[in-house]
Amino acid sequence: MTLAPQALATVPIASRRPGPSSPSLTHLQRLEAESIHIIREVAAELRNPVMLYSVGKDSAVMLHLAMKAFHPSPLPFPLLHIDTTWKFKEMIRFRDETVARLGLNLLVRRNEAGLAEGITPFTHSSSIYTQIMKTEALKSALSSFGFDAAFGGARRDEEKSRAKERVFSLRSENHGWDPKNQRPELWNLYNGRLRPGESVRVFPLSNWTETDIWQYIMREQIPIVSLYFAAKRPVVERGGQWIMVDDDRLPLRPGEVPEMRSVRFRTLGCYPLTAATESTAATLPEVLQEMLATRTSERSGRLIDHDEAASMEKKKREGYF
Amino acid sequence: MLGFAQTADLEASLERETTSQYLNAHERKSLLRFLTCGSVDDGKSTLIGRLLYDTQLLMEDQLAALAADSRRHGTTGDDLDFALLVDGLASEREQGITIDVAYRFFATEQRKFIVADTPGHEQYTRNMATGASNADLAVILVDARQGILTQTRRHSFIVSLLGIRHVVLAINKIDLIGYSQAVFDQIEASYRSFAEPLGFVSLQAIPLSARYGDNVRSRSAKLPWYQGPTLIEYLESIEVESDRRTAPFRMPVQWVNRPNLDFRGFAGTIAAGVVRPGDRVAVARSGVTTLVKRIVTADGDLPEAGAGEAITLTLEDEIDVSRGDVLAAAAERPEVSDQFAAHVLWMHDEPLIPGRPYLIKLATSVVGAIITHIKHRLDINNFAKLATKTLEKNEVGFINLMTQAPLAFDPYSRVHETGAFIIIDRMTNHTVGAGMIDFSLRRASNIHWQALDVDMNARAIAKGQKPVVLWFTGLSGAGKSTIANLVEKRLHAIGKHTYLLDGDNVRHGLNRDLGFTDADRVENIRRVAEAARLMVDAGLIALASFISPFRAERRMARDLFAEGQFIEIFIDTPLEVAEGRDPKGLYQRARNGLIQNFTGIGSPYERPEAAHVTITPDLSAEEAAELIVSYLDRGSYLGSATG
């Protein structure tokens, strides 16, 4: 797979568990148990859940936790991937590989109307493009399958407006999010009761940080897309950021010549909207090393966040994850 | 990463060795969840921002955004306004208020921390309780210039109510009182004497300045008289792991894992204690016991698992276990009851009304419940016990609760996970309250119904009819009693056994102690429904004619009856028509302000969503009665003797 060989070295399973002599759980064990608890509650209480699978590292961790939650049973719900058709090729390859390896039921949805209208990251602003190709496609997929719960991999540490997000986030019939209509969440008692048409977005990774995610990926040896590791890739520089030329659909501006540079990605999305960082970190330990020394937050690589102040919150009200 | 450092590739590189050491250390980190309480004026948000800043969790782009925000919205001149870091939602920021709980994360070499930031303002009680429910420790902020205020007492009380046993008293803005030891000592002493009855296991007072960072991470040279730990030192070292693992084993079953006929596992998170294969466990509600066969996880079977771990158990015997059951140490079982005394915090705009049907979720069980009695309300400022009939939003009460089915539980003070519950509104599904069980009022096994030899069916057969209650609802003056009277006459004429319950014969007797407040209206309907239930049990066709304006109460009445025993009849007469009739002159008096809470004028009428029979205004009373009798006939309520 795409893991660095060092990280695949087998670690005896017994050594990863606390023995009888180590009574208190480590932070990763507590986070893992909390996430599994949340995922099981949804499977038990909601009628028709689905797990959103974005192919990124957070999705990888969420999927791994779900597999653990129901072991030895298969996942009792399908995965849903919203394909804008602009994802990195490597993401799609990895997605299909993962589905085959774990025997998953994957649904893929696109906004065909948007495609027919020729909406691309180049013809429209990133916020309009995201709204139509991602948010609308997601809403319509959730409605057409009648899903009443959708797992997402969002974390509270990602962005300010997410710090207050519930684990169970209630959405109205049109998938809107009303900050004033969210239920209090006490203890580990989640209220999954819905009125007709309502749904919940569920965030089992709410309390994880980016560091936790990487540590857990290492501990559990979870395969992730190779784009997270540095390699020579064809890129162009735009507005001080490196954009990868993933295929020949990227319109080159006058004077732009793709050059090969050693880059990697901290977060993944549509390739024209995802900036790479220059890096030589080609293995998991090196990525961690680099991350510990870094001084920018991961969302800074997402171009959509720069659009306007409080942009995430606005998108959330409109139904973006 | 215990095995990580052993790989040859890593040992080859010093840089990688550093990473693996880092990972090793971080792998063994523990987690501390704490809550900060205090108002904006106490510098709470500033303190949290300072913690993030001092532990270097802020990235360059976040710092740049903070600097820009500080210039635009800040209150600290040219300095960074750390308070803006913990302010999330745009609309709140514009209004200058925070209305919720925000979670923040930082880590040191020793620990990872999750901070629940629970702002003050009106919703403080609800927000604080939410944050406190998952916290191991509370940091209570005091402005050194102000000392212990009413709100300090309030915060401390809620912290203790939610069972937090470790408290840090952060005496902030010590710079503004000249770093005075005398002031610090005086505040600490007065807090200790106040907090004595709250039962905190540990209490550490720390003088600090969040704005300038004194004693937050680094020791302050300006406070040489203070010998204790800095805030971060203390948070890193305090041992809060209580006796969760030494308590008797409890695991509420979340999900039955049944991939095929050969495997039947019970998935759940261990609430307390430790379990090993071979242990004898009981299904708390049924009392059936068996032995644990395996502890199954995706990483292989475990020899032992303890509190906080999410596992799947298989059992030696095929016994009846489903979601909502609690697997427990057979030798030390939880109590099982359907009546509890509990503290509840009300969190919704609609007040808590005794007698109104709610749902409660306790561990993995969801059951119907009513609050039978509010013993008292607690004034959270001075802990005084006050008499009350209802609980308003953000009020705390000590109540009696009755559930529709028995539940396995532990007192909250012993095991939070099996003693805490939320209260859910049956109509809106909102979470309207949170509760903590103190003790059971009686054991469920004592209240089994007396099994009687002559039962409802026997009585019904003797009468040649199917017993049922006809519940007439509608506005005052809609014609409920007129139509109910006509229906009863017709039934009587064909030899059926009936009884008509209406306001007049009930208000003067059974319910003469009740008035017209919301609480009394609910109790009125509850008694009527219970009386109707006895009549149905006696084999009668009971006709109940009551305005019964609230859906929740009609639902409560309906829930007392088996399927097919309750027929809701909506007399759908518009307000103008009913008011035009005004047979008792009540509308006139209500319009003149002489009657408060009159349905349709000062109090709402909630239309039935799915009445069995709806009588539209175009029908005469005779036609309406005919329609209802034919409905009964079609439903075979009237036996074979109908004409």
Coordinates of N, CA, C and O in Angstrom, one line a residue, chain B residues 113-198:
Chain B
F113 N -4.8 17.8 26.9 CA -5.9 18.4 27.6 C -7.0 18.8 26.7 O -6.8 19.2 25.6
I114 N -8.2 18.5 27.2 CA -9.4 19.0 26.5 C -10.1 20.0 27.4 O -10.5 19.6 28.6
V115 N -10.2 21.2 27.0 CA -10.8 22.2 27.8 C -12.2 22.5 27.4 O -12.5 22.8 26.2
A116 N -13.2 22.5 28.3 CA -14.5 22.9 27.9 C -14.7 24.3 28.4 O -14.5 24.6 29.6
D117 N -14.9 25.2 27.5 CA -15.0 26.6 27.8 C -16.5 26.9 27.8 O -17.2 26.8 26.8
T118 N -17.0 27.3 29.0 CA -18.5 27.5 29.1 C -18.7 28.9 29.6 O -18.6 29.2 30.7
P119 N -19.2 29.7 28.6 CA -19.4 31.1 28.9 C -20.5 31.4 29.9 O -21.3 30.5 30.1
G120 N -20.4 32.6 30.4 CA -21.4 33.0 31.4 C -22.8 33.4 30.7 O -23.3 32.7 29.9
H121 N -23.3 34.5 31.1 CA -24.6 35.0 30.6 C -25.7 34.1 31.0 O -25.6 33.2 31.8
E122 N -26.9 34.3 30.3 CA -28.1 33.6 30.8 C -28.0 32.1 30.8 O -28.6 31.5 31.7
Q123 N -27.3 31.5 29.8 CA -27.4 30.1 29.7 C -26.3 29.4 30.5 O -26.0 28.3 30.3
Y124 N -25.7 30.2 31.5 CA -24.5 29.6 32.1 C -24.8 28.3 32.8 O -23.9 27.4 32.7
T125 N -25.9 28.1 33.4 CA -26.2 26.8 34.1 C -26.2 25.7 33.1 O -25.5 24.7 33.3
R126 N -26.9 25.8 32.1 CA -27.0 24.7 31.1 C -25.6 24.5 30.5 O -25.2 23.3 30.3
N127 N -25.0 25.5 30.0 CA -23.7 25.4 29.4 C -22.6 24.8 30.3 O -21.9 23.9 30.0
M128 N -22.6 25.3 31.6 CA -21.7 24.8 32.5 C -21.9 23.3 32.8 O -21.0 22.5 32.9
A129 N -23.2 22.9 33.0 CA -23.5 21.5 33.3 C -23.0 20.6 32.1 O -22.5 19.6 32.3
T130 N -23.2 21.1 30.9 CA -22.8 20.4 29.7 C -21.3 20.1 29.7 O -20.8 19.0 29.6
G131 N -20.6 21.2 29.9 CA -19.1 21.1 30.0 C -18.7 20.2 31.1 O -17.8 19.4 31.0
A132 N -19.3 20.4 32.3 CA -18.9 19.7 33.5 C -19.2 18.2 33.4 O -18.5 17.4 34.1
S133 N -20.2 17.8 32.6 CA -20.6 16.4 32.6 C -19.4 15.5 32.2 O -19.4 14.4 32.6
N134 N -18.5 16.0 31.4 CA -17.4 15.2 30.9 C -16.1 15.6 31.5 O -15.0 15.2 30.9
A135 N -16.1 16.5 32.5 CA -14.8 17.0 33.0 C -14.3 16.3 34.2 O -15.1 15.8 35.0
D136 N -13.0 16.1 34.4 CA -12.4 15.5 35.6 C -12.1 16.6 36.6 O -11.9 16.3 37.8
L137 N -12.0 17.8 36.2 CA -11.5 18.9 37.1 C -12.1 20.2 36.6 O -12.4 20.4 35.4
A138 N -12.3 21.1 37.5 CA -12.8 22.5 37.2 C -11.8 23.5 37.6 O -11.2 23.5 38.7
V139 N -11.5 24.5 36.7 CA -10.7 25.7 37.1 C -11.7 26.8 37.3 O -12.4 27.2 36.4
I140 N -11.9 27.2 38.5 CA -12.8 28.3 38.9 C -12.0 29.6 39.0 O -11.1 29.7 39.8
L141 N -12.4 30.5 38.1 CA -11.7 31.8 38.0 C -12.3 32.8 39.0 O -13.5 33.0 39.0
V142 N -11.4 33.6 39.6 CA -11.9 34.6 40.5 C -11.0 35.9 40.1 O -9.8 35.8 39.9
D143 N -11.7 37.0 40.0 CA -11.0 38.3 39.8 C -10.4 38.7 41.1 O -11.2 38.9 42.1
A144 N -9.1 38.8 41.2 CA -8.5 39.1 42.5 C -9.1 40.4 43.1 O -9.1 40.6 44.4
R145 N -9.5 41.3 42.3 CA -10.0 42.6 42.8 C -11.4 42.4 43.4 O -11.9 43.2 44.2
Q146 N -12.1 41.4 42.9 CA -13.5 41.2 43.4 C -13.7 40.2 44.5 O -14.6 40.2 45.2
G147 N -12.8 39.2 44.5 CA -12.9 38.1 45.5 C -14.1 37.2 45.1 O -14.5 37.1 44.0
I148 N -14.6 36.5 46.2 CA -15.6 35.5 45.9 C -16.9 36.2 45.7 O -17.4 36.9 46.6
L149 N -17.5 36.0 44.5 CA -18.8 36.6 44.2 C -19.9 35.6 44.2 O -19.7 34.4 44.3
T150 N -21.1 36.1 44.1 CA -22.3 35.1 44.0 C -22.0 34.1 42.9 O -22.3 33.0 43.0
Q151 N -21.5 34.6 41.7 CA -21.3 33.7 40.6 C -20.2 32.7 40.9 O -20.3 31.6 40.4
T152 N -19.3 33.0 41.7 CA -18.3 32.0 42.1 C -18.9 30.8 42.9 O -18.7 29.7 42.6
R153 N -19.9 31.2 43.7 CA -20.6 30.2 44.5 C -21.5 29.4 43.6 O -21.5 28.2 43.7
R154 N -22.1 30.1 42.6 CA -23.0 29.4 41.7 C -22.2 28.4 40.9 O -22.6 27.2 40.7
H155 N -21.1 28.8 40.3 CA -20.2 27.9 39.5 C -19.8 26.7 40.3 O -19.8 25.6 39.9
S156 N -19.4 27.0 41.6 CA -18.9 25.9 42.4 C -20.0 24.9 42.7 O -19.7 23.7 42.8
F157 N -21.2 25.4 42.9 CA -22.3 24.5 43.2 C -22.6 23.6 42.0 O -22.8 22.4 42.2
I158 N -22.6 24.2 40.8 CA -22.9 23.3 39.6 C -21.8 22.3 39.4 O -22.1 21.1 39.1
V159 N -20.5 22.7 39.7 CA -19.4 21.8 39.5 C -19.6 20.6 40.5 O -19.4 19.5 40.1
S160 N -20.0 20.9 41.7 CA -20.2 19.9 42.7 C -21.4 19.0 42.4 O -21.4 17.8 42.5
L161 N -22.5 19.6 41.9 CA -23.7 18.9 41.5 C -23.4 17.9 40.4 O -23.9 16.7 40.4
L162 N -22.5 18.2 39.5 CA -22.2 17.3 38.4 C -21.1 16.3 38.8 O -20.6 15.6 37.9
G163 N -20.7 16.4 40.0 CA -19.8 15.3 40.5 C -18.3 15.5 40.3 O -17.6 14.6 40.4
I164 N -17.9 16.7 40.0 CA -16.5 17.0 39.8 C -15.9 17.1 41.2 O -16.4 17.8 42.0
R165 N -14.7 16.4 41.4 CA -14.2 16.3 42.7 C -12.9 17.1 42.9 O -12.3 17.2 43.9
H166 N -12.3 17.6 41.7 CA -11.1 18.3 41.8 C -11.2 19.7 41.3 O -11.7 19.9 40.2
V167 N -10.8 20.7 42.1 CA -11.0 22.1 41.8 C -9.7 22.9 41.9 O -8.9 22.7 42.8
V168 N -9.5 23.8 40.9 CA -8.4 24.7 41.0 C -9.1 26.1 41.1 O -9.9 26.5 40.3
L169 N -8.7 26.8 42.2 CA -9.2 28.2 42.3 C -8.1 29.1 41.7 O -7.1 29.3 42.3
A170 N -8.4 29.6 40.5 CA -7.4 30.5 39.8 C -7.7 31.9 40.2 O -8.7 32.5 39.7
I171 N -6.9 32.5 41.0 CA -7.1 33.9 41.4 C -6.3 34.8 40.4 O -5.1 34.9 40.5
N172 N -7.1 35.3 39.5 CA -6.6 35.9 38.3 C -6.4 37.5 38.5 O -7.0 38.0 39.5
K173 N -5.7 38.1 37.6 CA -5.5 39.5 37.6 C -4.8 39.9 38.9 O -5.0 41.0 39.5
I174 N -3.9 39.0 39.3 CA -3.1 39.3 40.6 C -2.2 40.5 40.3 O -1.9 41.2 41.3
D175 N -1.9 40.8 39.1 CA -1.1 42.0 38.8 C -1.8 43.3 39.1 O -1.2 44.3 39.5
L176 N -3.2 43.2 39.1 CA -3.9 44.5 39.3 C -4.1 44.8 40.8 O -4.6 45.8 41.2
I177 N -3.7 43.8 41.7 CA -3.7 44.1 43.1 C -2.3 44.1 43.7 O -2.0 43.8 44.9
G178 N -1.3 44.4 42.8 CA 0.1 44.5 43.2 C 0.7 43.2 43.7 O 1.5 43.2 44.6
Y179 N 0.2 42.1 43.2 CA 0.8 40.8 43.5 C 0.7 40.6 45.0 O 1.6 40.0 45.7
S180 N -0.4 41.0 45.7 CA -0.5 41.0 47.1 C -0.8 39.6 47.7 O -1.8 39.0 47.3
Q181 N 0.1 39.1 48.6 CA -0.2 37.8 49.2 C -1.4 37.9 50.2 O -2.1 36.9 50.3
A182 N -1.5 39.0 50.8 CA -2.6 39.2 51.8 C -4.0 39.0 51.1 O -4.8 38.3 51.7
V183 N -4.1 39.6 50.0 CA -5.4 39.5 49.3 C -5.6 38.0 48.9 O -6.7 37.5 49.0
F184 N -4.6 37.4 48.3 CA -4.7 36.0 47.9 C -5.1 35.1 49.0 O -6.0 34.3 48.9
D185 N -4.4 35.3 50.2 CA -4.6 34.4 51.3 C -6.1 34.6 51.8 O -6.8 33.6 52.2
Q186 N -6.5 35.8 51.8 CA -7.9 36.1 52.3 C -8.9 35.5 51.4 O -9.9 34.8 51.8
I187 N -8.7 35.6 50.0 CA -9.7 35.0 49.1 C -9.6 33.4 49.2 O -10.7 32.8 49.3
E188 N -8.4 32.8 49.3 CA -8.4 31.4 49.5 C -9.1 30.9 50.7 O -9.8 30.0 50.7
A189 N -8.8 31.6 51.8 CA -9.5 31.2 53.1 C -11.0 31.3 53.0 O -11.7 30.4 53.4
S190 N -11.5 32.4 52.4 CA -12.9 32.5 52.4 C -13.5 31.5 51.4 O -14.6 30.9 51.7
Y191 N -12.8 31.1 50.4 CA -13.3 30.1 49.5 C -13.3 28.7 50.1 O -14.3 28.0 50.0
R192 N -12.3 28.4 50.9 CA -12.2 27.1 51.5 C -13.3 26.9 52.5 O -13.9 25.9 52.6
S193 N -13.6 27.9 53.2 CA -14.7 27.8 54.2 C -16.1 27.6 53.5 O -16.9 26.8 53.9
F194 N -16.2 28.4 52.4 CA -17.5 28.3 51.7 C -17.6 26.9 51.0 O -18.7 26.3 51.0
A195 N -16.5 26.3 50.5 CA -16.6 25.1 49.7 C -16.6 23.8 50.5 O -16.8 22.8 50.0
E196 N -16.4 24.0 51.8 CA -16.3 22.8 52.7 C -17.4 21.8 52.4 O -17.2 20.6 52.3
P197 N -18.7 22.2 52.4 CA -19.8 21.2 52.2 C -19.9 20.7 50.8 O -20.7 19.8 50.6
L198 N -19.1 21.2 49.9 CA -19.3 20.7 48.5 C -18.6 19.4 48.2 O -18.7 18.9 47.1

